[in-house]
């Protein structure tokens, strides 16, 4: 349709103009907000929650020349940090942000009503007493790891032990931690923090400290939470926190399946575009997995056999299959949209043509070149 004599394909990176990247960002934001999830029911320890939200960040290494836009913590290093919140029920991101690698994770996590009814799992990058308070005030729950040097005042023991166990009430954590031999720690502690950021006016909250002894290292894994002991004992809290590993697998999937293990450009727009395309590919793979599970359940003779189908068709195995057969997916999509198959002879001829036909070839240089 163009009014010109010849058309030439641009390079792959040439597709990503700033305007196109802005469009991709809008598409991603819309998909995250409006994409219909598949199976969302949580069971067992998780059934009381609206959802389980896992928060984390991961760094994608870049070429050193990209340091002007995407600086990393190391000298003369570049990297982009992906900030994600993953829904455990759907396997989909509910929040996706990119910054340079030096940006702190906590600064990219908003607080508000989005946590209501949900359990939020946090690693030490989000260790913030004010954040814990905001989650609690917005009717959410949280489980967070505790820093090694944390020294809380213990105000109440929630589990008592027989014999000559060390009493914890009124003690500071670090004063008694090395002397404890019990399998679990379950107590209430106090936290002090600014009521408002930078106000200098402090407030105090009481939360629950849980510890589970690791028999291999003989050290405690410590967690802070606002979950009640009546519903979740100390081993339950440790088990809940194990679900945080799901987001590590999601980052691994983005890098190994969707091309973020190596970004071969220093152009900021192209870097952003490739990350967004990877996120969109992940979202689309989840949609396809959901359809495959429905098809599998139907073939098994039960339209609501979603749980069994999710076992037979794990998400990450499906994404691997989609990666391998993406060219066929695109081909069938093209045909479904009414496009014709390309002429194979012409396609191969075009793909095989040398873009630099006048450049001397090695054999020609050997055959006709001058001797030294």
GROMACS .gro file of C-alpha atoms in nm:
model
  372
    1UNK     CA    1   0.000   0.000   0.000
    2UNK     CA    2   0.304   0.227   0.027
    3UNK     CA    3   0.372   0.474  -0.254
    4UNK     CA    4   0.733   0.382  -0.318
    5UNK     CA    5   0.938   0.159  -0.545
    6UNK     CA    6   1.089  -0.071  -0.283
    7UNK     CA    7   1.022  -0.175   0.076
    8UNK     CA    8   1.292  -0.305   0.307
    9UNK     CA    9   1.252  -0.487   0.637
   10UNK     CA   10   1.404  -0.296   0.928
   11UNK     CA   11   1.630  -0.464   1.177
   12UNK     CA   12   1.453  -0.632   1.469
   13UNK     CA   13   1.562  -0.362   1.714
   14UNK     CA   14   1.451  -0.098   1.465
   15UNK     CA   15   1.088  -0.183   1.535
   16UNK     CA   16   1.101  -0.042   1.886
   17UNK     CA   17   1.047   0.330   1.854
   18UNK     CA   18   0.962   0.526   2.171
   19UNK     CA   19   0.597   0.548   2.063
   20UNK     CA   20   0.575   0.173   2.006
   21UNK     CA   21   0.735   0.104   2.343
   22UNK     CA   22   0.477   0.331   2.507
   23UNK     CA   23   0.204   0.128   2.335
   24UNK     CA   24   0.356  -0.198   2.461
   25UNK     CA   25   0.358  -0.056   2.813
   26UNK     CA   26  -0.011   0.032   2.787
   27UNK     CA   27  -0.090  -0.318   2.660
   28UNK     CA   28   0.101  -0.473   2.951
   29UNK     CA   29  -0.069  -0.253   3.211
   30UNK     CA   30  -0.409  -0.334   3.063
   31UNK     CA   31  -0.332  -0.708   3.056
   32UNK     CA   32  -0.220  -0.709   3.419
   33UNK     CA   33  -0.533  -0.524   3.526
   34UNK     CA   34  -0.794  -0.698   3.311
   35UNK     CA   35  -0.667  -1.042   3.213
   36UNK     CA   36  -0.912  -1.307   3.322
   37UNK     CA   37  -0.730  -1.554   3.548
   38UNK     CA   38  -0.780  -1.927   3.538
   39UNK     CA   39  -0.812  -2.141   3.849
   40UNK     CA   40  -0.804  -1.910   4.150
   41UNK     CA   41  -0.923  -2.127   4.439
   42UNK     CA   42  -0.680  -2.167   4.727
   43UNK     CA   43  -0.705  -2.464   4.960
   44UNK     CA   44  -0.559  -2.603   5.281
   45UNK     CA   45  -0.360  -2.348   5.477
   46UNK     CA   46  -0.439  -2.086   5.211
   47UNK     CA   47  -0.816  -2.116   5.178
   48UNK     CA   48  -0.899  -1.832   5.416
   49UNK     CA   49  -0.710  -1.575   5.204
   50UNK     CA   50  -0.846  -1.387   4.904
   51UNK     CA   51  -0.505  -1.445   4.748
   52UNK     CA   52  -0.141  -1.493   4.839
   53UNK     CA   53   0.077  -1.213   4.697
   54UNK     CA   54   0.451  -1.267   4.672
   55UNK     CA   55   0.669  -0.958   4.642
   56UNK     CA   56   1.027  -0.953   4.518
   57UNK     CA   57   1.274  -0.803   4.271
   58UNK     CA   58   1.542  -0.945   4.043
   59UNK     CA   59   1.826  -0.791   3.842
   60UNK     CA   60   1.884  -0.847   3.470
   61UNK     CA   61   2.246  -0.776   3.374
   62UNK     CA   62   2.311  -0.536   3.087
   63UNK     CA   63   2.608  -0.426   2.880
   64UNK     CA   64   2.839  -0.187   3.063
   65UNK     CA   65   2.761   0.095   2.817
   66UNK     CA   66   2.405   0.113   2.956
   67UNK     CA   67   2.522   0.249   3.294
   68UNK     CA   68   2.401   0.603   3.213
   69UNK     CA   69   2.039   0.487   3.237
   70UNK     CA   70   2.054   0.155   3.423
   71UNK     CA   71   2.329   0.184   3.682
   72UNK     CA   72   2.405  -0.111   3.910
   73UNK     CA   73   2.557  -0.120   4.256
   74UNK     CA   74   2.899  -0.231   4.129
   75UNK     CA   75   3.136   0.015   3.965
   76UNK     CA   76   3.104   0.025   3.584
   77UNK     CA   77   2.817  -0.226   3.593
   78UNK     CA   78   2.471  -0.192   3.442
   79UNK     CA   79   2.149  -0.369   3.524
   80UNK     CA   80   1.773  -0.331   3.521
   81UNK     CA   81   1.571  -0.438   3.825
   82UNK     CA   82   1.234  -0.606   3.778
   83UNK     CA   83   0.989  -0.537   4.062
   84UNK     CA   84   0.710  -0.797   4.068
   85UNK     CA   85   0.412  -0.892   4.277
   86UNK     CA   86   0.289  -1.240   4.185
   87UNK     CA   87  -0.052  -1.388   4.259
   88UNK     CA   88   0.000  -1.741   4.386
   89UNK     CA   89  -0.351  -1.842   4.280
   90UNK     CA   90  -0.308  -1.748   3.914
   91UNK     CA   91   0.068  -1.741   3.863
   92UNK     CA   92   0.024  -1.397   3.705
   93UNK     CA   93   0.197  -1.071   3.796
   94UNK     CA   94  -0.034  -0.818   3.959
   95UNK     CA   95   0.236  -0.547   3.948
   96UNK     CA   96   0.533  -0.509   3.713
   97UNK     CA   97   0.782  -0.221   3.735
   98UNK     CA   98   1.136  -0.165   3.605
   99UNK     CA   99   1.407   0.060   3.750
  100UNK     CA  100   1.785   0.072   3.750
  101UNK     CA  101   1.953  -0.195   3.959
  102UNK     CA  102   2.040   0.049   4.241
  103UNK     CA  103   1.677   0.126   4.330
  104UNK     CA  104   1.566  -0.019   4.662
  105UNK     CA  105   1.285  -0.276   4.642
  106UNK     CA  106   1.083  -0.118   4.922
  107UNK     CA  107   1.054   0.215   4.737
  108UNK     CA  108   0.859   0.049   4.456
  109UNK     CA  109   0.592  -0.122   4.668
  110UNK     CA  110   0.278   0.089   4.725
  111UNK     CA  111   0.052   0.035   5.022
  112UNK     CA  112  -0.324   0.052   5.026
  113UNK     CA  113  -0.646  -0.141   4.988
  114UNK     CA  114  -0.496  -0.384   4.734
  115UNK     CA  115  -0.375  -0.599   5.027
  116UNK     CA  116  -0.720  -0.640   5.186
  117UNK     CA  117  -0.798  -1.006   5.247
  118UNK     CA  118  -0.464  -1.118   5.104
  119UNK     CA  119  -0.152  -1.269   5.257
  120UNK     CA  120   0.164  -1.085   5.152
  121UNK     CA  121   0.496  -1.273   5.164
  122UNK     CA  122   0.800  -1.046   5.200
  123UNK     CA  123   1.174  -1.105   5.196
  124UNK     CA  124   1.433  -0.884   5.366
  125UNK     CA  125   1.431  -0.633   5.078
  126UNK     CA  126   1.092  -0.519   5.215
  127UNK     CA  127   1.177  -0.534   5.584
  128UNK     CA  128   0.997  -0.221   5.701
  129UNK     CA  129   0.795  -0.184   6.023
  130UNK     CA  130   0.585   0.095   5.871
  131UNK     CA  131   0.497  -0.138   5.579
  132UNK     CA  132   0.392  -0.414   5.818
  133UNK     CA  133   0.166  -0.168   5.999
  134UNK     CA  134   0.008  -0.044   5.672
  135UNK     CA  135  -0.069  -0.401   5.559
  136UNK     CA  136  -0.232  -0.471   5.895
  137UNK     CA  137  -0.429  -0.144   5.891
  138UNK     CA  138  -0.562  -0.229   5.541
  139UNK     CA  139  -0.699  -0.567   5.660
  140UNK     CA  140  -0.422  -0.773   5.504
  141UNK     CA  141  -0.186  -1.031   5.649
  142UNK     CA  142   0.189  -1.062   5.611
  143UNK     CA  143   0.477  -1.299   5.678
  144UNK     CA  144   0.829  -1.157   5.664
  145UNK     CA  145   1.173  -1.293   5.739
  146UNK     CA  146   1.355  -1.122   6.025
  147UNK     CA  147   1.700  -0.962   6.003
  148UNK     CA  148   1.979  -1.147   6.184
  149UNK     CA  149   2.054  -0.854   6.413
  150UNK     CA  150   1.691  -0.775   6.503
  151UNK     CA  151   1.654  -0.721   6.876
  152UNK     CA  152   1.288  -0.700   6.975
  153UNK     CA  153   1.146  -0.669   7.322
  154UNK     CA  154   0.939  -0.979   7.396
  155UNK     CA  155   0.618  -0.885   7.578
  156UNK     CA  156   0.437  -1.221   7.586
  157UNK     CA  157   0.504  -1.589   7.520
  158UNK     CA  158   0.234  -1.758   7.312
  159UNK     CA  159   0.359  -2.109   7.380
  160UNK     CA  160   0.499  -2.235   7.709
  161UNK     CA  161   0.746  -2.521   7.750
  162UNK     CA  162   0.780  -2.769   8.030
  163UNK     CA  163   1.090  -2.813   8.241
  164UNK     CA  164   1.368  -2.560   8.285
  165UNK     CA  165   1.295  -2.363   7.972
  166UNK     CA  166   1.419  -2.004   7.960
  167UNK     CA  167   1.135  -1.754   8.018
  168UNK     CA  168   1.116  -1.499   7.736
  169UNK     CA  169   0.869  -1.241   7.860
  170UNK     CA  170   1.041  -0.908   7.928
  171UNK     CA  171   1.364  -1.019   7.756
  172UNK     CA  172   1.536  -0.881   7.447
  173UNK     CA  173   1.558  -1.132   7.164
  174UNK     CA  174   1.936  -1.120   7.115
  175UNK     CA  175   1.996  -1.167   7.489
  176UNK     CA  176   1.832  -1.511   7.492
  177UNK     CA  177   1.843  -1.637   7.133
  178UNK     CA  178   2.177  -1.822   7.154
  179UNK     CA  179   2.074  -2.004   7.474
  180UNK     CA  180   1.741  -2.140   7.349
  181UNK     CA  181   1.706  -2.508   7.263
  182UNK     CA  182   1.330  -2.536   7.209
  183UNK     CA  183   1.200  -2.637   6.865
  184UNK     CA  184   0.983  -2.326   6.828
  185UNK     CA  185   0.967  -1.965   6.936
  186UNK     CA  186   0.621  -1.810   6.948
  187UNK     CA  187   0.587  -1.472   7.117
  188UNK     CA  188   0.455  -1.119   7.090
  189UNK     CA  189   0.707  -0.840   7.040
  190UNK     CA  190   0.692  -0.461   7.010
  191UNK     CA  191   0.802  -0.254   6.710
  192UNK     CA  192   0.872   0.120   6.715
  193UNK     CA  193   0.863   0.328   6.393
  194UNK     CA  194   0.763   0.671   6.260
  195UNK     CA  195   0.387   0.721   6.248
  196UNK     CA  196   0.437   0.910   5.920
  197UNK     CA  197   0.743   0.898   5.700
  198UNK     CA  198   1.002   1.148   5.822
  199UNK     CA  199   0.772   1.296   6.085
  200UNK     CA  200   0.995   1.201   6.376
  201UNK     CA  201   0.684   1.107   6.574
  202UNK     CA  202   0.711   0.742   6.667
  203UNK     CA  203   0.444   0.486   6.739
  204UNK     CA  204   0.454   0.132   6.875
  205UNK     CA  205   0.282  -0.183   6.746
  206UNK     CA  206   0.271  -0.539   6.872
  207UNK     CA  207   0.321  -0.824   6.627
  208UNK     CA  208   0.397  -1.192   6.646
  209UNK     CA  209   0.749  -1.334   6.630
  210UNK     CA  210   0.782  -1.695   6.519
  211UNK     CA  211   1.095  -1.905   6.511
  212UNK     CA  212   1.150  -2.262   6.388
  213UNK     CA  213   1.475  -2.440   6.469
  214UNK     CA  214   1.672  -2.569   6.172
  215UNK     CA  215   1.820  -2.897   6.292
  216UNK     CA  216   2.099  -2.895   6.032
  217UNK     CA  217   2.238  -2.551   6.124
  218UNK     CA  218   2.100  -2.546   6.480
  219UNK     CA  219   1.980  -2.191   6.413
  220UNK     CA  220   1.634  -2.040   6.411
  221UNK     CA  221   1.449  -1.923   6.103
  222UNK     CA  222   1.266  -1.618   6.236
  223UNK     CA  223   0.949  -1.459   6.095
  224UNK     CA  224   0.728  -1.162   6.177
  225UNK     CA  225   0.355  -1.191   6.111
  226UNK     CA  226   0.012  -1.065   6.213
  227UNK     CA  227  -0.148  -1.409   6.168
  228UNK     CA  228  -0.310  -1.543   6.484
  229UNK     CA  229  -0.167  -1.848   6.658
  230UNK     CA  230  -0.517  -1.995   6.685
  231UNK     CA  231  -0.518  -2.040   6.308
  232UNK     CA  232  -0.149  -2.086   6.226
  233UNK     CA  233   0.108  -2.242   6.459
  234UNK     CA  234   0.478  -2.178   6.417
  235UNK     CA  235   0.542  -2.463   6.165
  236UNK     CA  236   0.246  -2.334   5.961
  237UNK     CA  237   0.407  -1.990   5.935
  238UNK     CA  238   0.733  -2.143   5.810
  239UNK     CA  239   0.537  -2.353   5.561
  240UNK     CA  240   0.345  -2.050   5.435
  241UNK     CA  241   0.668  -1.861   5.379
  242UNK     CA  242   0.800  -2.144   5.161
  243UNK     CA  243   0.548  -2.035   4.896
  244UNK     CA  244   0.770  -1.730   4.838
  245UNK     CA  245   0.995  -1.956   4.628
  246UNK     CA  246   0.728  -1.940   4.355
  247UNK     CA  247   0.838  -1.589   4.257
  248UNK     CA  248   1.199  -1.704   4.225
  249UNK     CA  249   1.075  -1.965   3.978
  250UNK     CA  250   0.882  -1.691   3.795
  251UNK     CA  251   1.198  -1.481   3.754
  252UNK     CA  252   1.382  -1.789   3.633
  253UNK     CA  253   1.105  -1.852   3.381
  254UNK     CA  254   1.123  -1.494   3.251
  255UNK     CA  255   1.497  -1.521   3.205
  256UNK     CA  256   1.529  -1.872   3.067
  257UNK     CA  257   1.206  -1.902   2.866
  258UNK     CA  258   1.130  -1.548   2.756
  259UNK     CA  259   1.468  -1.403   2.666
  260UNK     CA  260   1.575  -1.197   2.969
  261UNK     CA  261   1.888  -1.398   3.037
  262UNK     CA  262   2.080  -1.180   2.790
  263UNK     CA  263   1.975  -0.843   2.646
  264UNK     CA  264   2.202  -0.753   2.356
  265UNK     CA  265   2.151  -0.379   2.338
  266UNK     CA  266   2.230  -0.060   2.527
  267UNK     CA  267   1.937   0.143   2.389
  268UNK     CA  268   1.701   0.225   2.683
  269UNK     CA  269   1.388   0.200   2.467
  270UNK     CA  270   1.487  -0.140   2.330
  271UNK     CA  271   1.580  -0.267   2.678
  272UNK     CA  272   1.238  -0.165   2.808
  273UNK     CA  273   1.065  -0.310   2.502
  274UNK     CA  274   1.231  -0.650   2.536
  275UNK     CA  275   1.140  -0.668   2.906
  276UNK     CA  276   0.777  -0.576   2.832
  277UNK     CA  277   0.759  -0.831   2.550
  278UNK     CA  278   0.891  -1.097   2.789
  279UNK     CA  279   0.621  -1.004   3.043
  280UNK     CA  280   0.350  -1.011   2.776
  281UNK     CA  281   0.476  -1.351   2.658
  282UNK     CA  282   0.452  -1.479   3.014
  283UNK     CA  283   0.096  -1.350   3.048
  284UNK     CA  284  -0.010  -1.506   2.718
  285UNK     CA  285   0.147  -1.837   2.815
  286UNK     CA  286  -0.068  -1.838   3.130
  287UNK     CA  287  -0.380  -1.777   2.920
  288UNK     CA  288  -0.289  -2.066   2.691
  289UNK     CA  289  -0.212  -2.291   2.989
  290UNK     CA  290  -0.557  -2.214   3.130
  291UNK     CA  291  -0.718  -2.313   2.799
  292UNK     CA  292  -0.509  -2.631   2.784
  293UNK     CA  293  -0.622  -2.726   3.135
  294UNK     CA  294  -0.986  -2.678   3.034
  295UNK     CA  295  -0.929  -2.896   2.729
  296UNK     CA  296  -0.754  -3.159   2.941
  297UNK     CA  297  -1.035  -3.161   3.198
  298UNK     CA  298  -1.293  -3.199   2.921
  299UNK     CA  299  -1.106  -3.492   2.771
  300UNK     CA  300  -1.086  -3.653   3.113
  301UNK     CA  301  -1.465  -3.639   3.127
  302UNK     CA  302  -1.502  -3.367   3.391
  303UNK     CA  303  -1.541  -2.999   3.308
  304UNK     CA  304  -1.451  -2.898   3.664
  305UNK     CA  305  -1.146  -3.123   3.702
  306UNK     CA  306  -0.925  -2.815   3.727
  307UNK     CA  307  -0.717  -2.934   4.021
  308UNK     CA  308  -0.622  -3.259   3.853
  309UNK     CA  309  -0.549  -3.076   3.527
  310UNK     CA  310  -0.319  -2.831   3.704
  311UNK     CA  311  -0.123  -3.130   3.835
  312UNK     CA  312  -0.098  -3.288   3.492
  313UNK     CA  313  -0.016  -2.957   3.322
  314UNK     CA  314   0.215  -2.748   3.544
  315UNK     CA  315   0.254  -2.390   3.427
  316UNK     CA  316   0.628  -2.385   3.376
  317UNK     CA  317   0.632  -2.708   3.177
  318UNK     CA  318   0.361  -2.562   2.954
  319UNK     CA  319   0.560  -2.242   2.902
  320UNK     CA  320   0.855  -2.456   2.791
  321UNK     CA  321   0.632  -2.636   2.540
  322UNK     CA  322   0.501  -2.302   2.412
  323UNK     CA  323   0.855  -2.174   2.370
  324UNK     CA  324   0.946  -2.476   2.160
  325UNK     CA  325   0.634  -2.452   1.941
  326UNK     CA  326   0.587  -2.074   1.926
  327UNK     CA  327   0.636  -2.068   1.549
  328UNK     CA  328   0.341  -2.307   1.507
  329UNK     CA  329   0.125  -2.099   1.740
  330UNK     CA  330   0.201  -1.793   1.527
  331UNK     CA  331   0.129  -1.985   1.206
  332UNK     CA  332  -0.211  -2.109   1.322
  333UNK     CA  333  -0.297  -1.764   1.456
  334UNK     CA  334  -0.209  -1.611   1.119
  335UNK     CA  335  -0.435  -1.859   0.939
  336UNK     CA  336  -0.717  -1.805   1.190
  337UNK     CA  337  -0.700  -1.430   1.125
  338UNK     CA  338  -0.744  -1.488   0.752
  339UNK     CA  339  -0.390  -1.442   0.627
  340UNK     CA  340  -0.252  -1.670   0.357
  341UNK     CA  341   0.057  -1.882   0.394
  342UNK     CA  342   0.366  -1.714   0.250
  343UNK     CA  343   0.513  -1.845  -0.075
  344UNK     CA  344   0.782  -2.077   0.059
  345UNK     CA  345   1.011  -2.040  -0.247
  346UNK     CA  346   1.001  -1.662  -0.228
  347UNK     CA  347   1.045  -1.664   0.149
  348UNK     CA  348   1.353  -1.886   0.131
  349UNK     CA  349   1.498  -1.687  -0.158
  350UNK     CA  350   1.450  -1.360   0.030
  351UNK     CA  351   1.593  -1.500   0.353
  352UNK     CA  352   1.897  -1.648   0.178
  353UNK     CA  353   2.002  -1.340  -0.018
  354UNK     CA  354   2.327  -1.181   0.091
  355UNK     CA  355   2.260  -0.824   0.205
  356UNK     CA  356   2.617  -0.730   0.101
  357UNK     CA  357   2.664  -0.898  -0.239
  358UNK     CA  358   2.957  -0.676  -0.340
  359UNK     CA  359   3.169  -0.762  -0.037
  360UNK     CA  360   3.464  -0.987  -0.141
  361UNK     CA  361   3.433  -1.347  -0.025
  362UNK     CA  362   3.717  -1.542   0.133
  363UNK     CA  363   3.734  -1.792  -0.152
  364UNK     CA  364   3.739  -1.512  -0.410
  365UNK     CA  365   4.021  -1.344  -0.221
  366UNK     CA  366   4.216  -1.668  -0.219
  367UNK     CA  367   4.151  -1.735  -0.588
  368UNK     CA  368   4.225  -1.391  -0.729
  369UNK     CA  369   4.394  -1.191  -0.458
  370UNK     CA  370   4.750  -1.064  -0.489
  371UNK     CA  371   5.037  -1.251  -0.334
  372UNK     CA  372   5.244  -1.072  -0.072
   0.00000   0.00000   0.00000
